[in-house]
Amino acid sequence: MFELVEVTKKYRNHEALKQLRFVIEPGVTAVVGPNGAGKTTLFNILTGRIFPTCGTVFYNGQPVEKIRGNLGYLFEDPPFYPYLTAENQLGYFNALREYPVEAHEVERELEKWDIPPKGKKIKDFSQGMRKRLGLANAFLGNPQIVILDEPFNGLDLEGQQLLEDTFVTYRSKDRFLIFSSHQLERITLLADRIVILDQGRLVYTGETKELAEQATKVIFYLPGDISMDLLRTPLVLEIGKRGVWVTAAVQKEKGPLFLQHLAEHGIVPQSSRLLISELEYVFEEKQVSRRLPY
Amino acid sequence: MIGGGFIRIIQAEISRVLRKPFFCVIPLLSLIYVLYLEIGAYNNALAFHKGTIELPTGVPNPFAGVDLSQMLYWFRWENITTAAGATYLAGWVGIILVGYVGAVWFADDLRTGVNKQIAVLQKHLMPVVVGKILTLALYMAGILIFIVLGSVLTTLFLSDVPGREPAALLRWIPLRNLMLYSIIAVMWACLAAMITLLSRSPVIGVAVGVMWPFAETAILFSGNSTIQLLIAKIAPISTIQSILAFVYDRFSWVIDSAPVILWTTSPPLTRTIENGVIQPYLLPISFLMTALVIYTFVAVGGIILGYYVSVRD
């Protein structure tokens, strides 16, 4: 497992990670958080490419730098030489690997991700095709540890399905797949565990299933000028603000009653989202967010 | 990772470099530059020999009565390696091209972020960086060999060139000089590459690689202060020029008191003041080689440091 012990990462102007202390067990782990939460910095530290300012990261008891060269990594914007073809590029990366694989495995990986190996230079690739090539590079050689930064961004439906199928193979006791995504519905389906970061701090870590089970509420999005008195009812568990909307959290079973309560006062929820992903609600709840006084 | 790993990395780098059009254009430009001067020198030699060259009124033909084969001394195959390589490196175009290549060699890694991907794929960066440097060295040597071969082949079309002996190309002096030229080119390219990596800016690397020769020459030729004379002894372009003068073994630029049409001339920047008169002079070759080696090692060290730093955020 990965173990982070008081990991802090400071850059010149800000602190990207603040005293993180948690473990990552084998299986599929999702790391979520808003932009700037520190997800990419965390990943770079897990790969051993950059070092924390303070604290240590261990992998199975050893400093994480020792696993460098023995894992797959997908950058959010995968880097390539633009003048190479996919076959040349993957072959180049393979040649520079700590543990290169046979040439036929390179061809097989390109075929799996449906990437044109020859003829077309990478500078002419679409964003989705670049992402596929990055994924091919990350999964080349079937590494035990794979870290993917926003892997679903830019992928078409077929690519997403292919990636999801690959995730399944990492749900095992001795393999790690760590990824970040803003698509919380997908996280609920794919991840065994979830780590939530916000402004460099750990907000939550645990099994996705447990987290989802905690969420039994529905959020209503109401006009921003709604009277607070109207919301002071036992039906409403929590009031918040999201953008121009006022949010009201209600027990799922009490949803129809609350709607009736609103209707009696001529209020119609502005948003059509009567039921959102349970994980998204808990995610919002777990983040440091603005809350209105009840 | 020893042996096989190195070879694998160098093969991968060669494969990458050959696929970038820029690195295929540079050797061609280099050859065109040298051939332009070669053919120009040949035509000048013929014109002087025949007396058809236009000279200012009252100026006698300095080569009147000189045997043509002597005027074409540097075209002989035993000498052409020396002349072609020195032409390339003594002139602005050549040294600038070398500096440009060095600055650009690692630029793609920085610009695209491939260096960071490599740092994830490979625990030991040293073999990768050294492999890239070795490939740069091979490329530089390749350019010089290409220039020499092109110059040799060109002489087949220059009817009066004497001494076309293939075996002469493989004598110790031409091979030694080719090796020296390669080291010079590698040194200058690596210095430019070092600037690119340490500044994390290909623009700065190119600016230094291209403009430094002008700047150094201008500074050293602008005066004869003690500091300028001292700097001239150790500055990189000055060192290169002095080594080129050494390989020509021709400090006064004549052979046996008979003037010779030289392909290129570039007096050394090192000089001394004797009795109030400025005299160029050559430092001992051992000193020059030591300086060359030190510059190369510093550049290589700077490249390694720069690459390691570049992969960290």
Coordinates of C-alpha atoms in Angstrom, one line a residue:
Chain A
M1 CA 0.0 0.0 0.0
F2 CA 0.9 3.7 -0.3
E3 CA 1.3 5.4 3.0
L4 CA 1.6 9.2 3.2
V5 CA 3.0 10.5 6.4
E6 CA 2.6 14.3 7.1
V7 CA 3.2 15.1 3.5
T8 CA 3.4 18.8 2.7
K9 CA 4.4 20.3 -0.6
K10 CA 5.2 24.0 -0.8
Y11 CA 5.9 26.0 -3.9
R12 CA 7.2 29.6 -3.9
N13 CA 3.8 31.2 -3.6
H14 CA 1.6 28.6 -2.1
E15 CA 1.2 25.4 -0.2
A16 CA -0.1 22.7 -2.6
L17 CA -0.4 19.9 0.0
K18 CA -0.8 20.3 3.7
Q19 CA 0.2 17.6 6.1
L20 CA -1.5 14.7 4.3
R21 CA -1.7 11.5 6.3
F22 CA -3.5 8.6 4.8
V23 CA -3.1 5.2 3.1
I24 CA -4.0 4.0 -0.4
E25 CA -4.9 0.4 -0.5
P26 CA -4.7 -1.9 -3.6
G27 CA -7.6 -1.6 -6.0
V28 CA -9.1 1.4 -7.7
T29 CA -8.9 4.7 -5.8
A30 CA -10.4 7.9 -7.0
V31 CA -8.9 11.2 -5.9
V32 CA -11.4 14.0 -6.1
G33 CA -11.4 17.7 -5.3
P34 CA -12.0 21.0 -6.9
N35 CA -9.4 22.6 -9.2
G36 CA -6.3 23.5 -7.2
A37 CA -7.0 20.9 -4.5
G38 CA -3.6 19.3 -5.0
K39 CA -4.5 16.2 -6.9
T40 CA -1.9 16.5 -9.6
T41 CA 0.8 17.4 -7.0
L42 CA -0.2 14.3 -5.0
F43 CA 0.1 12.2 -8.1
N44 CA 3.5 13.6 -9.0
I45 CA 4.7 12.8 -5.5
L46 CA 3.3 9.3 -5.7
T47 CA 5.3 8.7 -8.9
G48 CA 8.5 9.8 -7.1
R49 CA 9.1 12.4 -9.7
I50 CA 8.9 15.3 -7.3
F51 CA 9.6 15.3 -3.6
P52 CA 7.5 16.6 -0.7
T53 CA 8.8 19.6 1.2
C54 CA 8.1 17.7 4.4
G55 CA 6.9 14.2 5.2
T56 CA 7.4 10.9 3.4
V57 CA 5.6 8.6 1.1
F58 CA 6.1 4.9 1.5
Y59 CA 5.2 2.1 -0.8
N60 CA 5.1 -1.2 1.0
G61 CA 7.4 0.2 3.6
Q62 CA 9.9 1.6 1.2
P63 CA 10.4 5.2 0.0
V64 CA 8.2 5.8 -3.0
E65 CA 11.1 6.9 -5.2
K66 CA 12.1 3.3 -5.4
I67 CA 9.0 2.5 -7.5
R68 CA 9.8 5.0 -10.2
G69 CA 10.2 3.4 -13.5
N70 CA 7.9 0.6 -12.5
L71 CA 4.5 2.3 -12.9
G72 CA 2.3 3.7 -15.5
Y73 CA 1.4 7.4 -15.5
L74 CA -1.0 9.5 -17.5
F75 CA -0.4 13.2 -17.5
E76 CA -3.6 15.3 -17.8
D77 CA -2.1 16.7 -21.0
P78 CA 0.1 13.8 -22.2
P79 CA 3.5 15.0 -23.5
F80 CA 4.7 13.8 -26.9
Y81 CA 7.1 14.8 -29.6
P82 CA 4.8 16.3 -32.2
Y83 CA 6.8 15.1 -35.2
L84 CA 6.6 11.4 -34.3
T85 CA 3.9 8.9 -35.2
A86 CA 2.2 6.9 -32.4
E87 CA 4.3 3.9 -33.1
N88 CA 7.5 5.8 -33.0
Q89 CA 6.5 7.7 -29.8
L90 CA 5.4 4.6 -27.9
G91 CA 8.5 2.8 -29.2
Y92 CA 10.7 5.7 -28.0
F93 CA 9.1 5.7 -24.5
N94 CA 9.4 2.0 -24.4
A95 CA 13.1 2.1 -25.2
L96 CA 13.7 4.6 -22.4
R97 CA 11.7 2.6 -19.8
E98 CA 13.4 1.0 -16.8
Y99 CA 11.8 -2.2 -17.9
P100 CA 11.0 -2.1 -21.6
V101 CA 8.6 -4.6 -23.2
E102 CA 8.7 -6.5 -26.4
A103 CA 7.8 -4.6 -29.6
H104 CA 4.7 -6.7 -30.2
E105 CA 3.3 -5.5 -26.9
V106 CA 3.6 -1.9 -28.1
E107 CA 1.7 -2.8 -31.3
R108 CA -0.9 -4.7 -29.3
E109 CA -1.5 -1.7 -26.9
L110 CA -1.9 0.7 -29.9
E111 CA -4.4 -1.7 -31.4
K112 CA -6.3 -2.1 -28.2
W113 CA -6.7 1.7 -27.9
D114 CA -7.5 2.0 -31.7
I115 CA -4.6 4.4 -32.4
P116 CA -3.3 4.7 -35.9
P117 CA 0.3 3.6 -35.5
K118 CA 1.8 5.0 -38.7
G119 CA 1.2 7.6 -41.2
K120 CA -0.2 10.3 -39.0
K121 CA 2.0 12.5 -36.9
I122 CA 1.0 13.2 -33.3
K123 CA 0.7 16.9 -34.1
D124 CA -2.3 16.0 -36.2
F125 CA -4.0 14.0 -33.5
S126 CA -7.2 15.2 -31.8
Q127 CA -7.3 15.7 -28.1
G128 CA -9.1 12.3 -27.7
M129 CA -6.5 10.5 -29.7
R130 CA -3.7 12.0 -27.7
K131 CA -5.4 10.9 -24.5
R132 CA -5.7 7.4 -25.9
L133 CA -2.0 7.4 -26.8
G134 CA -1.2 8.6 -23.2
L135 CA -3.4 5.7 -21.9
A136 CA -1.6 3.2 -24.1
N137 CA 1.7 4.4 -22.7
A138 CA 0.4 4.3 -19.1
F139 CA -0.9 0.7 -19.4
L140 CA 2.0 -0.5 -21.6
G141 CA 3.5 -3.6 -20.0
N142 CA 0.5 -4.0 -17.7
P143 CA 2.2 -2.3 -14.8
Q144 CA 1.2 -3.1 -11.2
I145 CA 0.6 0.6 -10.4
V146 CA -1.1 3.0 -12.7
I147 CA -1.8 6.6 -11.9
L148 CA -4.1 8.5 -14.2
D149 CA -4.7 12.3 -14.1
E150 CA -8.2 13.1 -15.5
P151 CA -8.2 10.0 -17.8
F152 CA -11.8 10.5 -19.0
N153 CA -11.3 14.1 -20.2
G154 CA -11.4 14.3 -24.0
L155 CA -12.3 10.7 -24.5
D156 CA -15.2 9.7 -26.7
L157 CA -17.8 7.2 -25.5
E158 CA -15.9 4.3 -27.0
G159 CA -12.7 5.3 -25.3
Q160 CA -14.5 5.8 -22.0
Q161 CA -15.9 2.3 -22.2
L162 CA -12.5 0.9 -23.1
L163 CA -11.0 2.6 -20.1
E164 CA -13.8 1.5 -17.8
D165 CA -13.2 -2.1 -18.9
T166 CA -9.5 -1.7 -18.1
F167 CA -10.3 -0.4 -14.6
V168 CA -11.9 -3.7 -13.8
T169 CA -8.6 -5.6 -14.2
Y170 CA -7.1 -3.4 -11.5
R171 CA -9.7 -4.4 -8.9
S172 CA -7.3 -6.9 -7.2
K173 CA -5.3 -7.3 -4.1
D174 CA -1.9 -6.5 -5.6
R175 CA -2.6 -3.9 -8.1
F176 CA -3.2 -0.1 -7.8
L177 CA -5.1 2.2 -10.1
I178 CA -5.3 5.7 -8.8
F179 CA -7.2 8.3 -10.8
S180 CA -8.7 11.7 -10.6
S181 CA -12.0 12.8 -12.2
H182 CA -14.6 15.4 -11.8
Q183 CA -17.3 13.0 -12.9
L184 CA -18.7 11.8 -9.6
E185 CA -21.2 9.4 -11.1
R186 CA -18.4 7.5 -12.7
I187 CA -16.4 7.5 -9.5
T188 CA -19.3 5.9 -7.7
L189 CA -19.3 3.1 -10.3
L190 CA -15.6 2.5 -10.8
A191 CA -13.7 3.3 -7.6
D192 CA -13.4 1.1 -4.6
R193 CA -12.1 3.9 -2.5
I194 CA -12.2 7.6 -2.6
V195 CA -9.9 10.4 -1.4
I196 CA -11.3 13.9 -1.2
L197 CA -8.8 16.8 -1.2
D198 CA -9.6 20.4 -0.8
Q199 CA -7.1 23.3 -0.9
G200 CA -4.3 20.8 -0.2
R201 CA -5.9 19.2 2.8
L202 CA -7.4 15.7 3.2
V203 CA -11.1 16.0 3.6
Y204 CA -12.2 12.4 3.5
T205 CA -10.8 9.0 2.7
G206 CA -12.7 5.8 2.8
E207 CA -14.6 3.2 0.7
T208 CA -16.8 4.7 -1.9
K209 CA -19.7 2.4 -1.0
E210 CA -19.7 3.6 2.6
L211 CA -19.6 7.2 1.4
A212 CA -22.5 6.7 -0.9
E213 CA -24.5 5.0 1.8
Q214 CA -24.2 8.1 4.0
A215 CA -26.0 10.1 1.4
T216 CA -29.7 9.7 1.7
K217 CA -30.6 13.3 0.9
V218 CA -31.9 15.3 -2.0
I219 CA -30.8 18.8 -2.8
F220 CA -33.2 21.3 -4.2
Y221 CA -32.0 24.4 -6.0
L222 CA -34.1 27.3 -5.1
P223 CA -34.3 31.0 -6.2
G224 CA -31.6 33.1 -4.6
D225 CA -34.1 35.6 -3.2
I226 CA -36.2 32.9 -1.4
S227 CA -37.3 33.8 2.1
M228 CA -35.3 32.0 4.7
D229 CA -38.4 31.7 6.9
L230 CA -39.9 29.5 4.3
L231 CA -37.0 27.1 4.7
R232 CA -37.1 27.0 8.5
T233 CA -39.1 23.8 8.5
P234 CA -38.2 20.4 10.1
L235 CA -38.2 19.0 6.5
V236 CA -35.0 20.9 5.7
L237 CA -31.8 19.4 7.0
E238 CA -29.4 22.0 5.8
I239 CA -29.4 25.2 3.8
G240 CA -26.5 26.3 1.6
K241 CA -25.6 28.5 -1.4
R242 CA -24.3 27.4 -4.7
G243 CA -23.7 30.2 -7.2
V244 CA -26.9 32.2 -7.5
W245 CA -29.0 29.4 -6.0
V246 CA -30.0 28.6 -2.5
T247 CA -29.8 24.9 -1.8
A248 CA -32.0 23.0 0.6
A249 CA -31.1 19.4 1.6
V250 CA -34.0 17.2 2.4
Q251 CA -34.4 13.5 3.3
K252 CA -35.0 11.6 0.2
E253 CA -38.4 10.3 1.5
K254 CA -39.5 13.8 2.5
G255 CA -38.9 15.2 -1.0
P256 CA -42.5 15.2 -2.1
L257 CA -43.6 16.8 1.1
F258 CA -41.1 19.6 0.7
L259 CA -42.2 20.2 -2.8
Q260 CA -45.8 20.5 -1.6
H261 CA -44.6 22.9 1.1
L262 CA -42.9 25.1 -1.5
A263 CA -45.9 24.9 -3.9
E264 CA -48.2 26.2 -1.1
H265 CA -46.1 29.3 -1.0
G266 CA -45.9 29.6 -4.8
I267 CA -42.3 28.5 -5.0
V268 CA -41.2 26.2 -7.7
P269 CA -37.6 24.9 -7.5
Q270 CA -35.7 26.6 -10.3
S271 CA -33.4 23.7 -11.0
S272 CA -34.7 20.5 -12.5
R273 CA -32.2 18.5 -10.4
L274 CA -34.4 17.0 -7.7
L275 CA -32.1 14.1 -7.2
I276 CA -28.4 14.3 -7.7
S277 CA -25.6 11.8 -7.3
E278 CA -25.5 10.8 -3.7
L279 CA -21.8 11.0 -3.9
E280 CA -21.9 14.5 -5.2
Y281 CA -23.9 15.6 -2.3
V282 CA -21.6 14.1 0.2
F283 CA -18.7 15.5 -1.8
E284 CA -20.1 18.9 -1.5
E285 CA -20.8 18.4 2.1
K286 CA -17.3 17.2 2.8
Q287 CA -15.7 20.2 1.0
V288 CA -15.2 23.4 2.7
S289 CA -18.2 25.2 1.2
R290 CA -20.3 28.3 2.0
R291 CA -23.2 27.6 4.3
L292 CA -25.9 29.9 5.1
P293 CA -27.0 30.2 8.7
Y294 CA -30.1 28.1 9.4
Chain B
M1 CA 21.3 -0.3 -17.0
I2 CA 24.6 -0.9 -18.7
G3 CA 25.6 -1.7 -22.2
G4 CA 22.4 -2.9 -23.8
G5 CA 20.4 -0.1 -22.1
F6 CA 22.7 2.6 -23.4
I7 CA 22.6 1.2 -26.9
R8 CA 18.8 1.1 -26.7
I9 CA 18.6 4.7 -25.6
I10 CA 21.0 5.9 -28.2
Q11 CA 19.1 4.0 -30.9
A12 CA 15.9 5.5 -29.7
E13 CA 17.4 9.0 -29.7
I14 CA 18.9 8.6 -33.2
S15 CA 15.5 7.4 -34.4
R16 CA 13.8 10.4 -32.9
V17 CA 16.3 12.9 -34.3
L18 CA 16.1 11.5 -37.8
R19 CA 12.4 12.1 -37.8
K20 CA 12.7 15.8 -37.0
P21 CA 13.2 17.6 -40.3
F22 CA 15.3 20.3 -38.6
F23 CA 18.1 17.8 -37.8
C24 CA 18.1 16.7 -41.4
V25 CA 18.4 20.2 -42.8
I26 CA 21.3 21.3 -40.6
P27 CA 23.9 18.9 -42.2
L28 CA 22.8 20.0 -45.7
L29 CA 23.1 23.7 -44.8
S30 CA 26.5 23.0 -43.3
L31 CA 27.7 21.2 -46.4
I32 CA 26.4 23.9 -48.7
Y33 CA 28.2 26.6 -46.6
V34 CA 31.5 24.7 -46.8
L35 CA 31.2 23.8 -50.5
Y36 CA 30.4 27.5 -51.3
L37 CA 33.7 28.5 -49.8
E38 CA 35.6 25.5 -51.2
I39 CA 34.5 26.2 -54.8
G40 CA 35.1 29.9 -54.3
A41 CA 38.7 29.3 -53.1
Y42 CA 39.3 26.9 -56.1
N43 CA 38.1 29.5 -58.5
N44 CA 40.2 32.2 -56.9
A45 CA 43.2 29.9 -57.1
L46 CA 42.6 29.5 -60.8
A47 CA 42.1 33.2 -61.4
F48 CA 45.3 34.1 -59.5
H49 CA 47.2 31.4 -61.4
K50 CA 46.0 32.5 -64.8
G51 CA 46.4 36.2 -63.8
T52 CA 42.7 36.8 -64.7
I53 CA 41.8 38.1 -61.2
E54 CA 41.0 41.7 -60.9
L55 CA 43.4 43.5 -58.7
P56 CA 43.6 47.2 -57.6
T57 CA 45.7 49.3 -59.9
G58 CA 49.4 48.9 -59.1
V59 CA 49.0 45.8 -56.9
P60 CA 51.0 42.9 -58.3
N61 CA 49.7 39.4 -58.4
P62 CA 51.0 37.9 -55.2
F63 CA 50.8 34.4 -56.7
A64 CA 52.5 35.1 -60.0
G65 CA 54.7 32.2 -61.0
V66 CA 53.4 30.0 -58.1
D67 CA 52.7 26.4 -59.2
L68 CA 48.9 25.7 -59.3
S69 CA 49.3 22.4 -57.3
Q70 CA 50.9 24.4 -54.5
M71 CA 48.1 26.9 -54.6
L72 CA 45.6 24.0 -54.3
Y73 CA 47.5 22.5 -51.4
W74 CA 44.5 22.4 -49.1
F75 CA 42.5 20.5 -51.7
R76 CA 44.8 17.5 -51.6
W77 CA 43.0 14.6 -50.0
E78 CA 45.6 14.4 -47.3
N79 CA 44.7 18.0 -46.3
I80 CA 41.0 18.4 -47.3
T81 CA 39.7 17.0 -44.0
T82 CA 41.7 19.7 -42.2
A83 CA 40.6 22.5 -44.5
A84 CA 36.9 21.5 -44.6
G85 CA 36.5 21.0 -40.9
A86 CA 38.3 24.2 -40.1
T87 CA 36.3 26.1 -42.7
Y88 CA 33.1 25.0 -41.0
L89 CA 34.1 25.8 -37.4
A90 CA 36.2 28.9 -38.0
G91 CA 33.5 30.8 -39.8
W92 CA 30.5 32.3 -38.2
V93 CA 28.0 30.2 -40.0
G94 CA 29.4 26.9 -38.8
I95 CA 29.9 27.7 -35.1
I96 CA 26.4 29.3 -35.1
L97 CA 24.8 26.2 -36.6
V98 CA 26.5 24.1 -34.0
G99 CA 25.4 26.3 -31.2
Y100 CA 21.8 26.3 -32.6
V101 CA 21.7 22.5 -32.7
G102 CA 23.0 22.3 -29.2
A103 CA 20.4 24.7 -27.9
V104 CA 17.6 22.9 -29.7
W105 CA 18.7 19.4 -28.9
F106 CA 16.9 19.3 -25.5
A107 CA 14.4 22.0 -26.3
D108 CA 11.7 19.6 -27.4
D109 CA 11.9 17.8 -24.1
L110 CA 11.4 21.0 -22.2
R111 CA 8.7 22.4 -24.5
T112 CA 6.6 19.3 -24.6
G113 CA 7.2 18.0 -21.1
V114 CA 8.5 14.7 -22.4
N115 CA 11.4 15.0 -19.9
K116 CA 8.8 14.6 -17.1
Q117 CA 7.3 11.6 -18.8
I118 CA 10.8 10.1 -19.1
A119 CA 11.4 10.8 -15.4
V120 CA 8.4 8.6 -14.6
L121 CA 9.3 5.8 -16.9
Q122 CA 12.9 5.6 -15.9
K123 CA 14.2 5.5 -12.3
H124 CA 17.8 6.3 -13.4
L125 CA 17.9 9.4 -15.4
M126 CA 21.6 9.5 -15.8
P127 CA 21.8 6.9 -18.6
V128 CA 19.0 8.7 -20.5
V129 CA 20.8 12.1 -20.3
V130 CA 24.2 10.6 -21.1
G131 CA 22.6 8.7 -24.0
K132 CA 21.2 12.0 -25.3
I133 CA 24.5 13.7 -25.0
L134 CA 26.3 10.8 -26.7
T135 CA 23.8 11.0 -29.6
L136 CA 24.5 14.7 -29.8
A137 CA 28.2 13.9 -30.1
L138 CA 27.5 11.3 -32.7
Y139 CA 25.4 13.8 -34.6
M140 CA 28.1 16.5 -34.5
A141 CA 30.8 14.0 -35.7
G142 CA 28.4 12.9 -38.4
I143 CA 28.0 16.4 -39.7
L144 CA 31.8 16.8 -39.9
I145 CA 32.2 13.5 -41.6
F146 CA 29.4 14.5 -44.0
I147 CA 31.1 17.8 -44.8
V148 CA 34.5 16.1 -45.4
L149 CA 32.9 13.5 -47.7
G150 CA 31.0 16.1 -49.5
S151 CA 34.2 18.2 -50.0
V152 CA 36.1 15.1 -51.2
L153 CA 33.4 14.2 -53.7
T154 CA 33.3 17.8 -54.9
T155 CA 37.0 17.8 -55.8
L156 CA 36.2 15.1 -58.3
F157 CA 34.6 17.8 -60.3
L158 CA 37.5 20.2 -59.9
S159 CA 39.8 19.1 -62.5
D160 CA 43.1 20.6 -61.3
V161 CA 43.0 19.3 -57.8
P162 CA 46.2 17.3 -57.0
G163 CA 46.7 14.4 -54.7
R164 CA 43.5 12.5 -54.9
E165 CA 44.6 9.5 -52.9
P166 CA 41.8 7.7 -51.0
A167 CA 44.3 6.2 -48.5
A168 CA 45.4 9.8 -47.6
L169 CA 42.0 10.4 -46.0
L170 CA 42.8 7.8 -43.4
R171 CA 46.2 9.1 -42.3
W172 CA 46.8 10.1 -38.7
I173 CA 46.8 13.8 -39.2
P174 CA 43.5 14.1 -41.0
L175 CA 41.8 11.7 -38.5
R176 CA 43.3 13.5 -35.6
N177 CA 42.0 16.8 -36.9
L178 CA 38.6 15.3 -37.6
M179 CA 38.5 14.1 -34.0
L180 CA 39.6 17.6 -32.7
Y181 CA 36.9 19.2 -34.8
S182 CA 34.3 16.8 -33.4
I183 CA 35.3 17.6 -29.9
I184 CA 35.1 21.3 -30.6
A185 CA 31.7 21.0 -32.1
V186 CA 30.5 18.8 -29.2
M187 CA 31.9 21.3 -26.7
W188 CA 30.1 24.3 -28.3
A189 CA 26.9 22.4 -28.8
C190 CA 26.9 21.1 -25.2
L191 CA 27.6 24.6 -23.8
A192 CA 24.5 25.9 -25.7
A193 CA 22.5 22.9 -24.5
M194 CA 23.6 23.6 -21.0
I195 CA 22.3 27.1 -21.2
T196 CA 19.0 25.9 -22.6
L197 CA 18.5 23.4 -19.7
L198 CA 19.8 25.6 -16.9
S199 CA 17.7 28.5 -18.0
R200 CA 14.8 26.2 -19.0
S201 CA 14.5 28.4 -22.1
P202 CA 15.4 27.3 -25.6
V203 CA 15.2 31.0 -26.6
I204 CA 18.0 31.9 -24.2
G205 CA 20.0 28.8 -25.2
V206 CA 19.7 29.7 -28.9
A207 CA 20.5 33.4 -28.2
V208 CA 23.7 32.4 -26.3
G209 CA 24.7 29.7 -28.7
V210 CA 24.3 32.0 -31.7
M211 CA 25.3 35.4 -30.3
W212 CA 28.2 34.4 -28.0
P213 CA 30.8 34.0 -30.8
F214 CA 30.0 37.5 -32.0
A215 CA 30.1 39.0 -28.5
E216 CA 33.3 37.3 -27.5
T217 CA 35.1 38.3 -30.7
A218 CA 33.9 41.8 -30.5
I219 CA 34.9 42.2 -26.8
L220 CA 38.3 40.6 -27.4
F221 CA 39.1 42.6 -30.5
S222 CA 37.9 45.9 -29.1
G223 CA 41.0 46.5 -27.2
N224 CA 44.2 45.2 -25.7
S225 CA 43.8 45.7 -22.0
T226 CA 45.3 43.2 -19.6
I227 CA 41.9 41.7 -18.8
Q228 CA 41.1 41.3 -22.5
L229 CA 44.4 39.6 -23.2
L230 CA 43.9 37.3 -20.2
I231 CA 40.3 36.4 -21.2
A232 CA 41.5 35.7 -24.7
K233 CA 43.7 32.9 -23.3
I234 CA 40.7 31.0 -21.8
A235 CA 37.5 32.1 -23.5
P236 CA 35.8 29.4 -25.5
I237 CA 35.7 30.9 -29.0
S238 CA 39.3 32.0 -28.6
T239 CA 40.3 28.5 -27.6
I240 CA 38.5 27.1 -30.6
Q241 CA 40.3 29.5 -32.9
S242 CA 43.7 28.7 -31.4
I243 CA 43.1 25.0 -31.9
L244 CA 42.2 25.6 -35.5
A245 CA 45.4 27.5 -36.0
F246 CA 47.3 24.6 -34.5
V247 CA 45.7 22.0 -36.8
Y248 CA 46.7 24.2 -39.7
D249 CA 50.2 24.2 -38.3
R250 CA 50.4 27.4 -40.1
F251 CA 50.8 30.4 -37.9
S252 CA 52.2 32.7 -40.6
W253 CA 49.7 31.3 -43.1
V254 CA 52.4 30.5 -45.7
I255 CA 54.2 27.3 -46.7
D256 CA 57.9 27.4 -47.3
S257 CA 57.7 31.1 -47.7
A258 CA 55.5 30.6 -50.8
P259 CA 52.0 32.0 -50.4
V260 CA 49.2 29.5 -50.5
I261 CA 45.6 30.1 -51.2
L262 CA 43.9 29.2 -48.0
W263 CA 40.4 28.0 -47.8
T264 CA 39.8 29.9 -44.7
T265 CA 41.8 32.1 -42.4
S266 CA 41.0 33.1 -38.9
P267 CA 43.8 34.4 -36.8
P268 CA 43.8 33.3 -33.2
L269 CA 42.3 35.8 -30.7
T270 CA 45.1 35.2 -28.2
R271 CA 47.8 37.9 -28.6
T272 CA 50.5 39.5 -26.7
I273 CA 52.1 43.0 -26.7
E274 CA 55.8 43.0 -27.6
N275 CA 57.6 46.3 -27.7
G276 CA 54.3 48.0 -28.0
V277 CA 53.3 45.9 -31.0
I278 CA 50.4 43.5 -30.8
Q279 CA 51.4 40.0 -31.9
P280 CA 49.1 37.1 -32.2
Y281 CA 50.5 33.9 -30.6
L282 CA 49.5 30.4 -29.9
L283 CA 49.2 28.9 -26.5
P284 CA 50.7 25.4 -26.1
I285 CA 48.4 22.7 -27.5
S286 CA 48.3 20.9 -24.2
F287 CA 46.8 24.1 -22.6
L288 CA 44.3 24.4 -25.4
M289 CA 43.2 20.8 -25.1
T290 CA 42.9 21.1 -21.3
A291 CA 40.7 24.1 -21.8
L292 CA 38.6 22.3 -24.4
V293 CA 38.2 19.3 -22.1
I294 CA 37.3 21.4 -19.1
Y295 CA 34.7 23.3 -21.1
T296 CA 33.2 20.1 -22.4
F297 CA 33.1 18.5 -18.9
V298 CA 31.5 21.7 -17.5
A299 CA 28.9 21.7 -20.3
V300 CA 28.1 18.0 -19.8
G301 CA 27.8 18.5 -16.0
G302 CA 25.6 21.4 -16.6
I303 CA 23.4 19.4 -19.0
I304 CA 23.0 16.6 -16.5
L305 CA 22.2 19.0 -13.7
G306 CA 19.8 21.0 -15.9
Y307 CA 17.9 17.9 -17.0
Y308 CA 17.5 16.6 -13.5
V309 CA 16.2 20.0 -12.3
S310 CA 13.9 20.3 -15.3
V311 CA 11.9 17.1 -14.4
R312 CA 11.0 18.5 -11.0
D313 CA 8.2 21.0 -10.7

